[in-house]
Short mmCIF file of C-alpha atoms in Angstrom, two decimals:
data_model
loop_
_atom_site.label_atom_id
_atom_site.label_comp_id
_atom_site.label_asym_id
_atom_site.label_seq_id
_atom_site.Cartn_x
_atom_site.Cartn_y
_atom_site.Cartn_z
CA UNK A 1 -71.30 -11.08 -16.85
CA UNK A 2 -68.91 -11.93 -14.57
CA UNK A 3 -65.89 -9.53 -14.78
CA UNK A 4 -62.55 -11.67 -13.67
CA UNK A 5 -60.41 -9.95 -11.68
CA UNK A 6 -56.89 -8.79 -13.94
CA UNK A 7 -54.60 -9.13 -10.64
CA UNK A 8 -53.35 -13.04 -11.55
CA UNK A 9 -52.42 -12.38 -14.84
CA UNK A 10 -50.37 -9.11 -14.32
CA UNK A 11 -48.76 -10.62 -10.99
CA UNK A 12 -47.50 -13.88 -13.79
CA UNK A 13 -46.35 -10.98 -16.12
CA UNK A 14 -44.28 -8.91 -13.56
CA UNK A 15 -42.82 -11.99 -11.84
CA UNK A 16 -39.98 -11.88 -14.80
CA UNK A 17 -39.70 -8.35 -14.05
CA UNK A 18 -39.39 -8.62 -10.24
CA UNK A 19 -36.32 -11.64 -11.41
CA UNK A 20 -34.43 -9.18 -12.99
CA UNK A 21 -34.81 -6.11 -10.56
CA UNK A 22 -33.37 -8.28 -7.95
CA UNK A 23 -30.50 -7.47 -6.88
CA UNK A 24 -27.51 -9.90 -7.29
CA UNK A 25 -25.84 -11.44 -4.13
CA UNK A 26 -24.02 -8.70 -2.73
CA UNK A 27 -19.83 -8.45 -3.40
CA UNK A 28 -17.66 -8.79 -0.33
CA UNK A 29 -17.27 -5.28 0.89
CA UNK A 30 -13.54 -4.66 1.76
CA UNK A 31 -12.01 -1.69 3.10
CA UNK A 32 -8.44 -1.27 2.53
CA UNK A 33 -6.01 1.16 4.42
CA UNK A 34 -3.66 1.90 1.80
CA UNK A 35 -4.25 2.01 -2.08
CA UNK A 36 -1.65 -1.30 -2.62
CA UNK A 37 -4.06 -3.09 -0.37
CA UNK A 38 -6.65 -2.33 -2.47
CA UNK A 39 -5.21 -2.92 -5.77
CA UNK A 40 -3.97 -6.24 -4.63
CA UNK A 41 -7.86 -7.41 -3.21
CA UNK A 42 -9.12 -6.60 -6.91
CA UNK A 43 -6.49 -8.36 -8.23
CA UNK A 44 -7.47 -11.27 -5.98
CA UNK A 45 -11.37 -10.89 -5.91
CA UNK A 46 -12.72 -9.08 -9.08
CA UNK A 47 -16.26 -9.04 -9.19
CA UNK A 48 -16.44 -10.72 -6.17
CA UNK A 49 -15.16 -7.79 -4.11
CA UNK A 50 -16.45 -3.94 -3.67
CA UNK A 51 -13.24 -2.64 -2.41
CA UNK A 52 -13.12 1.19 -1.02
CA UNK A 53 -9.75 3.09 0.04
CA UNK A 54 -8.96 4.70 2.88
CA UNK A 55 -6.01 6.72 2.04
CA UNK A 56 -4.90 7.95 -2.04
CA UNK A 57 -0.93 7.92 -2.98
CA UNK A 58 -0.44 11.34 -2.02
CA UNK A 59 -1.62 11.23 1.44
CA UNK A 60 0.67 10.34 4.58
CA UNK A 61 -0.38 7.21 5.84
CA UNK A 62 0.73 7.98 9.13
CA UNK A 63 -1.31 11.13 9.24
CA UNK A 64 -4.90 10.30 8.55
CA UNK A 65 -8.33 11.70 10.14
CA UNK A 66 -10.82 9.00 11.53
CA UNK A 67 -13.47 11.11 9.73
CA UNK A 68 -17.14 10.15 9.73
CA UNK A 69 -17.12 8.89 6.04
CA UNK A 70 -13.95 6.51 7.06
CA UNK A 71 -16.31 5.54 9.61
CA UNK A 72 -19.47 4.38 7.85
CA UNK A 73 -17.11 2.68 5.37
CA UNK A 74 -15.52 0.58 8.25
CA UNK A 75 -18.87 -0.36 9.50
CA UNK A 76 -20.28 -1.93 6.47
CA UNK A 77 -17.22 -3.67 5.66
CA UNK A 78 -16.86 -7.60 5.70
CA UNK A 79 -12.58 -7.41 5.64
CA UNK A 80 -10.46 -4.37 6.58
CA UNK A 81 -7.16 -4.93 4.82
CA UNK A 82 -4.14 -2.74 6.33
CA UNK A 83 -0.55 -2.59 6.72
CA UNK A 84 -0.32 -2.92 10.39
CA UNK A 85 3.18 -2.77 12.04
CA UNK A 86 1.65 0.46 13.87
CA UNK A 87 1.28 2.67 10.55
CA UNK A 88 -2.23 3.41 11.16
CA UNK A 89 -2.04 3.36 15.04
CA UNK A 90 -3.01 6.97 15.16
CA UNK A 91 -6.21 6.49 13.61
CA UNK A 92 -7.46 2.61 12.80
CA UNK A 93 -7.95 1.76 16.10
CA UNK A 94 -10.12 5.12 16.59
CA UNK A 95 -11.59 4.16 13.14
CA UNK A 96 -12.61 -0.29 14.60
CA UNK A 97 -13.47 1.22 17.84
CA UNK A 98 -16.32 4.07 16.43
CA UNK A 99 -17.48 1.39 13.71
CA UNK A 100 -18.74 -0.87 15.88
CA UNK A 101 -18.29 -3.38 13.77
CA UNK A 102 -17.53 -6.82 15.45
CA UNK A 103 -16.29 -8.80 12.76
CA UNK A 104 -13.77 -6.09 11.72
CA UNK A 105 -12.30 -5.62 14.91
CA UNK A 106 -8.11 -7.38 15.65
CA UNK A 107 -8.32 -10.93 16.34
CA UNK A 108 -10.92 -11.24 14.07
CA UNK A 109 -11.15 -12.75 10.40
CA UNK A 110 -12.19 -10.16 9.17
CA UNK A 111 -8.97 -7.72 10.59
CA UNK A 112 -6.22 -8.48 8.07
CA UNK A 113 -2.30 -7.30 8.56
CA UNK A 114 -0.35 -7.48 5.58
CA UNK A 115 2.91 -7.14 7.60
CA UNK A 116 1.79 -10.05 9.57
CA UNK A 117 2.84 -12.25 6.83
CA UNK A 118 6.43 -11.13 5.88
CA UNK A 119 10.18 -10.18 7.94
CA UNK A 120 10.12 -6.87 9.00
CA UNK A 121 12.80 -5.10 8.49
CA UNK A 122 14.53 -2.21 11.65
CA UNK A 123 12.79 -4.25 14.49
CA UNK A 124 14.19 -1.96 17.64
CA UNK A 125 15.49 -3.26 20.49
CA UNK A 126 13.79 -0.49 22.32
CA UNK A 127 11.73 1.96 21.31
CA UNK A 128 11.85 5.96 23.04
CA UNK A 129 9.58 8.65 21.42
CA UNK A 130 12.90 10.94 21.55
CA UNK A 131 13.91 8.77 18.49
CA UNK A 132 11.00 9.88 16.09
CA UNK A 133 8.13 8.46 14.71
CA UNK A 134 9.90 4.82 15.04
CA UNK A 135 7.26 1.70 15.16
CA UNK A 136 8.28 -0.81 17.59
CA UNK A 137 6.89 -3.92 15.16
CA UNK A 138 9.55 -2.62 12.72
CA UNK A 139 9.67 -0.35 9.23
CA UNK A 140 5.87 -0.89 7.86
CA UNK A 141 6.73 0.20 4.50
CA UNK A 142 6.67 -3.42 3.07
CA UNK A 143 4.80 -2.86 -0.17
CA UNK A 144 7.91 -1.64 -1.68
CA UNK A 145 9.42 -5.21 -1.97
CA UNK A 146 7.31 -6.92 -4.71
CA UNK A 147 8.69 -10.31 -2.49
CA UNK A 148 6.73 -8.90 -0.06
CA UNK A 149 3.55 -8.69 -2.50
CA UNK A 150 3.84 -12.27 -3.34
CA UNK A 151 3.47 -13.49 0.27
CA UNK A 152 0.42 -11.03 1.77
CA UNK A 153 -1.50 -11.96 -1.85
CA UNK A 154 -1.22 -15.66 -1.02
CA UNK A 155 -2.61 -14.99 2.71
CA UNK A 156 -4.83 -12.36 1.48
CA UNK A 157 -5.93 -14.57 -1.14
CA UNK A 158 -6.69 -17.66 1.82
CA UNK A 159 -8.81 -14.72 3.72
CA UNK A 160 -11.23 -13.86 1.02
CA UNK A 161 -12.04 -17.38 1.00
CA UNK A 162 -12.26 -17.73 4.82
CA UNK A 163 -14.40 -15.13 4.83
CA UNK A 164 -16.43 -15.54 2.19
CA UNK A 165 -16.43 -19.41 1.99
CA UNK A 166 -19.48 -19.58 -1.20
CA UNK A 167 -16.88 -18.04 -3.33
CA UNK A 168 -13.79 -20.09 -2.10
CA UNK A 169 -13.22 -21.79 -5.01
CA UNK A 170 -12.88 -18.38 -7.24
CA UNK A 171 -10.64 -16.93 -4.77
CA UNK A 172 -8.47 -19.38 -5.48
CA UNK A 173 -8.09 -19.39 -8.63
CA UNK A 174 -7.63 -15.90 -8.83
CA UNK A 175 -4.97 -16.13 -6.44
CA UNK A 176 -2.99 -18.63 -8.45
CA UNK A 177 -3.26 -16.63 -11.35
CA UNK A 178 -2.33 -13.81 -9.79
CA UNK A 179 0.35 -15.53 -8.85
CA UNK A 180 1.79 -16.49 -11.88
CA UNK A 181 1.55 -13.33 -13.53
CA UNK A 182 3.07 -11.78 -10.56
CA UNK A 183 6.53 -14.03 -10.47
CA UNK A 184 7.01 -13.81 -14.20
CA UNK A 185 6.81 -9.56 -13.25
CA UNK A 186 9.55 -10.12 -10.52
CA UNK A 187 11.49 -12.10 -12.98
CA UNK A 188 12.01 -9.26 -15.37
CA UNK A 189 12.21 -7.07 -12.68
CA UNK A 190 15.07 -9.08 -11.18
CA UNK A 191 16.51 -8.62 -14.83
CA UNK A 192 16.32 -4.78 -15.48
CA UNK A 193 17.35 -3.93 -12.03
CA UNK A 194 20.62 -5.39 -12.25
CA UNK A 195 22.35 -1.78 -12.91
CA UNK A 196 21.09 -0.60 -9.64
CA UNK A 197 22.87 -3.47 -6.96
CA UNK A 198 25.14 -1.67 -5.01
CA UNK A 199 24.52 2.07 -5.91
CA UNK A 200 24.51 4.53 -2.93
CA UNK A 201 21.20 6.61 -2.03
CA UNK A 202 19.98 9.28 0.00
CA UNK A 203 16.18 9.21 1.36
CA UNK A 204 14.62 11.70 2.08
CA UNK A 205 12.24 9.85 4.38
CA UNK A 206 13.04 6.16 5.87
CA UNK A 207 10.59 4.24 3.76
CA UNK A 208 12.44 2.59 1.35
CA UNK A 209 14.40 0.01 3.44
CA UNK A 210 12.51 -3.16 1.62
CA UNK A 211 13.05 -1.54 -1.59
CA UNK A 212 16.39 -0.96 -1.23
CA UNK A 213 16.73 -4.63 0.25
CA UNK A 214 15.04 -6.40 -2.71
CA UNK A 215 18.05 -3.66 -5.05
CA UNK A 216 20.71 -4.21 -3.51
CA UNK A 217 20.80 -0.61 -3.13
CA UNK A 218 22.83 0.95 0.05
CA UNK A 219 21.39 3.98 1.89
CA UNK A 220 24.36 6.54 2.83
CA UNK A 221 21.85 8.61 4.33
CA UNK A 222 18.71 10.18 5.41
CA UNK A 223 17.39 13.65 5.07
CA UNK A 224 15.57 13.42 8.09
CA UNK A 225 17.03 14.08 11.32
CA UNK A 226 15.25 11.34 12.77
CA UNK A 227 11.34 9.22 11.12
CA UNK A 228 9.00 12.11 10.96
CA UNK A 229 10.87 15.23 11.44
CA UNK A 230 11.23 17.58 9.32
CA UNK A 231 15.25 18.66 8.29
CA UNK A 232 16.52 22.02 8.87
CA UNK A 233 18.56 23.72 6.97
CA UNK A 234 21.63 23.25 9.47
CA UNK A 235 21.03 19.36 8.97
CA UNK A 236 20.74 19.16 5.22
CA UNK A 237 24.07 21.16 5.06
CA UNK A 238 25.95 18.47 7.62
CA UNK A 239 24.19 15.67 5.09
CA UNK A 240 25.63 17.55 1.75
CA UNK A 241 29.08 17.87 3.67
CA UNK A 242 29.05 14.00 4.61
CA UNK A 243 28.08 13.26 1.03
CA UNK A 244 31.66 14.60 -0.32
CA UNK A 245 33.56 11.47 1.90
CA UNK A 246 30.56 9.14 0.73
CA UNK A 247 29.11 9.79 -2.60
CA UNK A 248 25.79 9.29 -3.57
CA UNK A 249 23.85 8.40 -6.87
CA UNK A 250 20.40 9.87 -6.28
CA UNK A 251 17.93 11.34 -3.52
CA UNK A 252 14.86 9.63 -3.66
CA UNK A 253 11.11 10.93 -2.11
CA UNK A 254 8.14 9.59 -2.08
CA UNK A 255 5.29 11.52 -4.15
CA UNK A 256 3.42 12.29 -1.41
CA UNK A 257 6.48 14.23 0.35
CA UNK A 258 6.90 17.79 -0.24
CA UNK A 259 9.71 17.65 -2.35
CA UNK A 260 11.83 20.83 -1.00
CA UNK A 261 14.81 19.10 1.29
CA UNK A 262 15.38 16.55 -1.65
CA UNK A 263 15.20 19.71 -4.23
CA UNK A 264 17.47 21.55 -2.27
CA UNK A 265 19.77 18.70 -2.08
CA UNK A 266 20.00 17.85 -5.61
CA UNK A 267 21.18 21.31 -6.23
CA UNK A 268 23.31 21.83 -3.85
CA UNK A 269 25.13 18.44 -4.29
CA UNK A 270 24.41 17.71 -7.99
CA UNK A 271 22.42 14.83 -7.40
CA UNK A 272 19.40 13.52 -9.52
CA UNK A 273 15.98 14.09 -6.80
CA UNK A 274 13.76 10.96 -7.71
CA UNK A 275 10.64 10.82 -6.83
CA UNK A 276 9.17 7.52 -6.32
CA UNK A 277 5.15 6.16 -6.28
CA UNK A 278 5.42 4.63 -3.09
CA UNK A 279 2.09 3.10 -3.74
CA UNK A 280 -0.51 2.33 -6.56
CA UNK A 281 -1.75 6.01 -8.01
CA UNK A 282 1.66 7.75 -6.85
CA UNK A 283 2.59 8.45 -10.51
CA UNK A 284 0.60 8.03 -13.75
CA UNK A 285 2.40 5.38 -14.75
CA UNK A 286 2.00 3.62 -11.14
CA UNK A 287 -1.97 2.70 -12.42
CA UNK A 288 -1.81 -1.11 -10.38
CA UNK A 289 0.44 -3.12 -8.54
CA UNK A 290 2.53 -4.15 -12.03
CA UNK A 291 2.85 -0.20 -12.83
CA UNK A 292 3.85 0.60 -9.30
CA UNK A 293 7.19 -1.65 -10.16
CA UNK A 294 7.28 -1.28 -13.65
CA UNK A 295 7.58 3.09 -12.86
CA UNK A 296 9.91 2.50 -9.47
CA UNK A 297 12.43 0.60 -11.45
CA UNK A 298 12.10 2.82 -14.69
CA UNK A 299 12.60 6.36 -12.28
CA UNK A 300 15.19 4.61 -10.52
CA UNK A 301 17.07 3.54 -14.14
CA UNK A 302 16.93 6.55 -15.58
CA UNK A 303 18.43 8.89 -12.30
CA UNK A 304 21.03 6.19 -12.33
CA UNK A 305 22.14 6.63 -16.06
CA UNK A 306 22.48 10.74 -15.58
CA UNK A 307 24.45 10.18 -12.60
#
């Protein structure tokens, strides 16, 4: 007897099998700079998006490593999201260059710059490294100004889709819905924040300007000497001593700034020291881009009513 070969009929029972293994088409990998550049492509892609961070809410922007692992991440990426305005220009371009990835590289679709797409705020007129860290495109700390949000997520939202054209459609309608949910936020935001419009500040380091733009706040000083420099003790006494013919209402710091020179203010002059998330995953209650507000504006509140 003629023994027929069992090959056809297990190849028909593991085709299901082989169906399911496969993999799904692959998400758009994006690597984001900062951790609000992140949040905001989830918000805008979902399932459609494998998004990895380069930096976490207590890290320095300005002071990152173009380490190995950055690296690999950068070269499998199909959109690098960043801030621009030169606040990674001591390691991004390091990070494109060593990639080698073409499509990532500036110029390219798949380079994004939030600050592209909003008014920059302390363009110099000239720029001399005596001054400080000072970025000639202007103050890159834009994500404080949920305005600001609105307008990178709608030309974020039109990149995903340039870039990743099958998908278009979703992008879309993510981004509209994103949207939405976003100006109803600012609405109430707009709202609670009324108390703060007008009240005098001191920052420890200058990266609140769209923050306290969008307030209403005023700025009496700075704890730093000059962007990046650490104060002395000489210069926090001439700030405390310029405080007494200008009052202030609050010190403010980001969470990733060691807190000392605002400390040491808040005792000496009796202010409240605030520290602020500065970014998605700054504070526990800064868990997205709605927390990040919702915790700024309740911190900023509540130093406001001890005052």
């Amino acid at each position: 007897m003629k023994i027929r070969s069992p090959l056809p009929l297990i190849a028909l029972l593991a085709a299901p099998l082989m169906l399911l293994a496969a993999p799904a088409q692959a998400a758009l990998r994006v690597f984001a700079c900062e951790p609000e550049w992140g949040a905001l492509a989830q918000e805008l892609g979902g399932p459609l998006v494998d998004v990895s961070v380069a930096t976490n809410a207590l890290q320095d922007p300005h002071q990152i490593q173009a380490k190995p692992s950055l690296i690999a991440r950068a070269r499998g990426a199909d959109l690098v999201v960043c801030t621009g305005a030169e606040l990674e220009i001591g390691w991004l371009p390091v990070l494109l260059q060593q990639s080698g990835n073409a499509k990532v590289q500036p110029g390219q679709p798949g380079n994004f710059a939030a600050a592209d797409f909003v008014r920059k705020l302390e363009v110099p007129t000239q720029v001399d490294r005596s001054q400080g860290d000072v970025h000639a495109a202007g103050n890159p700390h834009i994500q404080t100004d949920p305005r600001n949000i609105a307008l990178v997520a709608t030309a974020l939202g039109k990149r995903l889709a340039q870039v990743d054209p099958a998908n278009a459609a979703e992008y879309t309608k993510r981004s509209a819905d994103f949207s939405q949910r976003w100006q109803q936020a600012m609405a109430r935001w707009g709202t609670q924040s009324a108390p703060l419009r007008g009240a005098p500040v001191v920052s420890q380091h200058n990266a609140f300007v769209y923050l306290y733009d969008w307030l209403g706040m005023k700025e009496v000083a700075v704890l730093e000497p000059k962007p990046g420099v650490e104060p002395t003790a000489s210069h926090l006494q001439e700030v405390q001593a310029a405080l007494k013919g200008t009052p202030a209402k609050m010190v403010i710091y980001a969470a990733y700034q060691d807190s000392r020179p605002s400390d040491w203010l808040s005792r000496n002059a009796g202010l409240p020291a605030v520290k602020l998330p500065f970014t998605v995953g700054g504070t526990d209650g800064a868990k997205d881009l709605f927390g990040l507000f919702d915790d700024t504006l309740a911190r900023l509140l509540g130093a406001g009513a001890k005052s």
